[in-house]
Tab-separated table of C-alpha atoms in Angstrom:
chain	number	residue	atom	x	y	z
T	823	PHE	CA	112.469	85.475	134.946
T	824	MET	CA	114.259	88.769	135.621
T	825	ASP	CA	117.051	87.006	137.529
T	826	ARG	CA	118.428	85.691	134.244
T	827	PHE	CA	118.947	89.249	132.953
T	828	THR	CA	120.249	90.900	136.128
T	829	GLU	CA	123.924	90.508	135.191
T	830	ALA	CA	123.333	91.828	131.661
T	831	PHE	CA	121.463	94.887	133.011
T	832	ARG	CA	124.286	95.628	135.491
T	833	THR	CA	126.940	95.359	132.771
T	834	GLU	CA	124.954	97.588	130.416
T	835	LEU	CA	124.340	100.173	133.147
T	836	SER	CA	127.998	100.291	134.185
T	837	GLU	CA	129.122	100.783	130.555
T	838	PHE	CA	126.542	103.570	130.126
T	839	VAL	CA	127.769	105.337	133.280
T	840	ARG	CA	131.403	104.999	132.139
T	841	VAL	CA	130.593	106.600	128.733
T	842	VAL	CA	128.597	109.405	130.387
T	843	GLN	CA	131.594	110.137	132.634
T	844	GLY	CA	133.740	110.658	129.545
T	845	GLY	CA	135.140	107.168	129.034
T	846	PRO	CA	135.823	105.777	125.550
T	847	ILE	CA	133.035	104.129	123.586
T	848	LEU	CA	133.940	100.500	123.085
T	849	GLY	CA	132.406	98.292	120.434
T	850	ALA	CA	131.183	99.389	117.012
T	851	THR	CA	132.531	102.465	115.291
T	852	VAL	CA	130.686	104.735	112.871
T	853	ALA	CA	132.397	102.916	109.994
T	854	ASP	CA	131.079	99.611	111.366
T	855	ALA	CA	127.564	101.042	111.570
T	856	VAL	CA	127.768	102.356	107.988
T	857	ALA	CA	129.025	98.975	106.741
T	858	VAL	CA	126.094	97.209	108.371
T	859	ALA	CA	123.537	99.823	107.294
T	860	SER	CA	124.554	99.905	103.597
T	861	PRO	CA	122.926	96.578	102.657
T	862	LEU	CA	119.866	97.588	104.652
T	863	TRP	CA	119.537	100.883	102.735
T	864	ILE	CA	119.981	99.045	99.453
T	865	LEU	CA	117.182	96.662	100.423
T	866	ILE	CA	114.907	99.515	101.535
T	867	SER	CA	115.643	101.410	98.308
T	868	LEU	CA	114.812	98.354	96.191
T	869	VAL	CA	111.534	97.807	98.056
T	870	VAL	CA	110.561	101.482	97.579
T	871	LEU	CA	111.516	101.257	93.875
T	872	VAL	CA	109.415	98.120	93.337
T	873	ILE	CA	106.426	99.712	95.105
T	874	GLY	CA	106.813	102.861	92.988
T	875	LEU	CA	107.060	100.921	89.727
T	876	TRP	CA	104.070	98.721	90.629
T	877	SER	CA	102.011	101.794	91.534
T	878	ALA	CA	102.943	103.436	88.226
T	879	TYR	CA	101.962	100.261	86.323
T	880	TRP	CA	98.637	100.065	88.181
T	881	THR	CA	97.860	103.746	87.551
T	882	VAL	CA	98.634	103.508	83.824
T	883	ALA	CA	96.649	100.269	83.464
T	884	ARG	CA	93.687	101.799	85.334
T	885	GLY	CA	93.792	104.758	82.926
T	886	MET	CA	93.750	102.324	80.012
T	887	ALA	CA	90.738	100.550	81.532
T	888	VAL	CA	88.903	103.876	81.858
T	889	ASP	CA	89.616	104.627	78.177
T	890	ILE	CA	88.405	101.169	77.108
T	891	LEU	CA	85.186	101.612	79.103
T	892	ARG	CA	84.559	105.065	77.625
T	893	ASN	CA	85.149	103.740	74.096
T	894	THR	CA	82.842	100.767	74.729
T	895	TYR	CA	80.044	103.073	75.879
T	896	GLU	CA	80.531	105.277	72.799
T	897	VAL	CA	80.539	102.305	70.389
T	898	ALA	CA	77.330	100.940	71.940
T	899	GLU	CA	75.683	104.354	71.585
T	900	THR	CA	76.899	104.764	67.993
T	901	GLU	CA	75.389	101.390	67.068
T	902	GLY	CA	72.014	102.370	68.563
T	903	GLY	CA	72.362	100.544	71.848
T	904	ALA	CA	73.274	101.585	75.331
T	905	LEU	CA	75.443	100.467	78.209
T	906	VAL	CA	74.586	102.080	81.525
T	907	CYS	CA	76.762	101.552	84.555
T	908	GLY	CA	75.108	103.297	87.481
T	909	ALA	CA	77.311	104.182	90.456
T	910	GLN	CA	80.449	103.094	88.609
T	911	ARG	CA	83.535	102.431	90.711
T	912	LEU	CA	86.927	101.370	89.386
T	913	GLY	CA	89.434	100.358	92.030
T	914	GLY	CA	91.219	97.329	93.459
T	915	TYR	CA	94.714	98.696	94.132
T	916	PRO	CA	97.252	97.091	94.512
T	917	PHE	CA	96.590	93.595	93.151
T	918	ARG	CA	93.323	93.834	91.200
T	919	PHE	CA	91.374	95.963	88.772
T	920	GLU	CA	87.775	95.973	89.923
T	921	LEU	CA	84.870	97.545	88.046
T	922	GLU	CA	81.607	97.770	89.958
T	923	CYS	CA	78.248	98.902	88.559
T	924	GLN	CA	75.121	99.250	90.700
T	925	PRO	CA	72.882	98.672	88.601
T	926	PHE	CA	74.061	97.604	85.129
T	927	GLU	CA	71.882	97.862	82.003
T	928	ALA	CA	72.576	96.979	78.381
T	929	GLY	CA	70.426	97.364	75.284
T	930	ASP	CA	70.701	97.083	71.535
T	931	ALA	CA	69.169	98.886	68.533
T	932	GLN	CA	66.432	96.254	68.104
T	933	GLY	CA	64.939	97.102	71.504
T	934	ARG	CA	66.294	94.132	73.401
T	935	ALA	CA	67.614	95.059	76.840
T	936	GLY	CA	68.893	93.439	79.989
T	937	ALA	CA	69.488	94.674	83.498
T	938	LEU	CA	71.288	93.393	86.575
T	939	ALA	CA	71.016	94.708	90.120
T	940	GLY	CA	74.797	94.777	90.285
T	941	LEU	CA	77.811	93.754	88.249
T	942	ARG	CA	81.445	93.369	89.311
T	943	VAL	CA	84.272	92.548	86.917
T	944	ILE	CA	87.622	91.757	88.475
T	945	ALA	CA	90.926	91.256	86.672
T	946	LEU	CA	94.105	90.368	88.527
T	947	ALA	CA	96.769	93.046	88.088
T	948	TYR	CA	99.537	90.470	87.782
T	949	ASN	CA	97.441	88.333	85.378
T	950	PRO	CA	94.912	90.603	83.628
T	951	ARG	CA	93.773	87.820	81.269
T	952	HIS	CA	92.121	86.050	84.228
T	953	VAL	CA	88.740	87.724	84.677
T	954	ILE	CA	86.155	87.070	87.373
T	955	VAL	CA	82.590	88.317	86.815
T	956	GLU	CA	80.030	88.540	89.623
T	957	ALA	CA	76.389	89.431	88.975
T	958	ASP	CA	73.779	90.290	91.593
T	959	GLY	CA	70.149	89.385	91.006
T	960	PRO	CA	67.537	90.038	90.035
T	961	ALA	CA	68.085	90.154	86.298
T	962	THR	CA	65.532	91.129	83.682
T	963	LEU	CA	65.488	90.703	79.917
T	964	ARG	CA	63.115	92.745	77.781
T	965	PHE	CA	62.220	92.202	74.108
T	966	ASP	CA	60.324	94.650	71.885
T	967	ASP	CA	59.445	91.911	69.404
T	968	PRO	CA	55.912	90.574	69.833
T	969	HIS	CA	56.232	87.003	70.994
T	970	PRO	CA	55.090	85.010	74.034
T	971	PHE	CA	58.066	86.026	76.143
T	972	ASP	CA	58.504	89.792	75.923
T	973	ARG	CA	59.965	90.015	79.430
T	974	LEU	CA	61.969	87.457	81.415
T	975	SER	CA	63.301	87.773	84.909
T	976	ALA	CA	65.488	85.680	87.183
T	977	ASP	CA	66.544	86.131	90.772
T	978	TRP	CA	69.552	84.931	92.732
T	979	THR	CA	71.853	86.258	95.408
T	980	SER	CA	75.150	86.275	93.562
T	981	ALA	CA	76.431	84.475	90.475
T	982	ARG	CA	80.120	84.141	89.739
T	983	ALA	CA	82.028	83.130	86.620
T	984	SER	CA	85.735	82.932	85.938
T	985	ALA	CA	87.402	83.075	82.528
T	986	ARG	CA	90.912	83.074	81.149
T	987	LEU	CA	91.135	85.196	78.022
T	988	VAL	CA	93.421	83.933	75.281
T	989	SER	CA	94.841	85.747	72.339
T	990	THR	CA	94.289	84.477	68.813
T	991	TRP	CA	96.955	86.713	67.369
T	992	PRO	CA	98.554	85.774	65.110
T	993	PRO	CA	95.536	84.040	63.568
T	994	LEU	CA	95.648	80.290	63.806
T	995	THR	CA	96.065	78.540	60.486
T	996	THR	CA	94.512	75.197	59.679
T	997	PRO	CA	96.715	72.604	58.026
């Protein structure tokens, strides 16, 4: 294997010794190196710019998600209900927005409530209208109304649903 490279190593070593002894450097000049490096620096700069812009987009969108969550909690409380997201985590950088609640509970003003052992909502950063929801069991539903089923429960390992949200703005008109 090494026999194939012996001549190349000897040539490289002799050129190195000649340069060390004060001989001229043959081959590429500094101008040649700059000409070759310029497109490389442009490419590196563009990659760094894209990463910076994507990170800024993700950070701003995450801040918007935090505001939406806070407003949702406040609206539920104002209307007499409650949304409780225990051990809330919002992450997913760089390609997702991921909200995780362990456990998740929701209730309304009429005393109806539901709880899940865990809830994860994932939206793709490059397509935020595609939402994936995962729920961990068990789940319980509780009703304050007196009827035969005042409490229901179900158990499973993990349930997953996927949805594509569509906008109805402007409102659709019927012919």
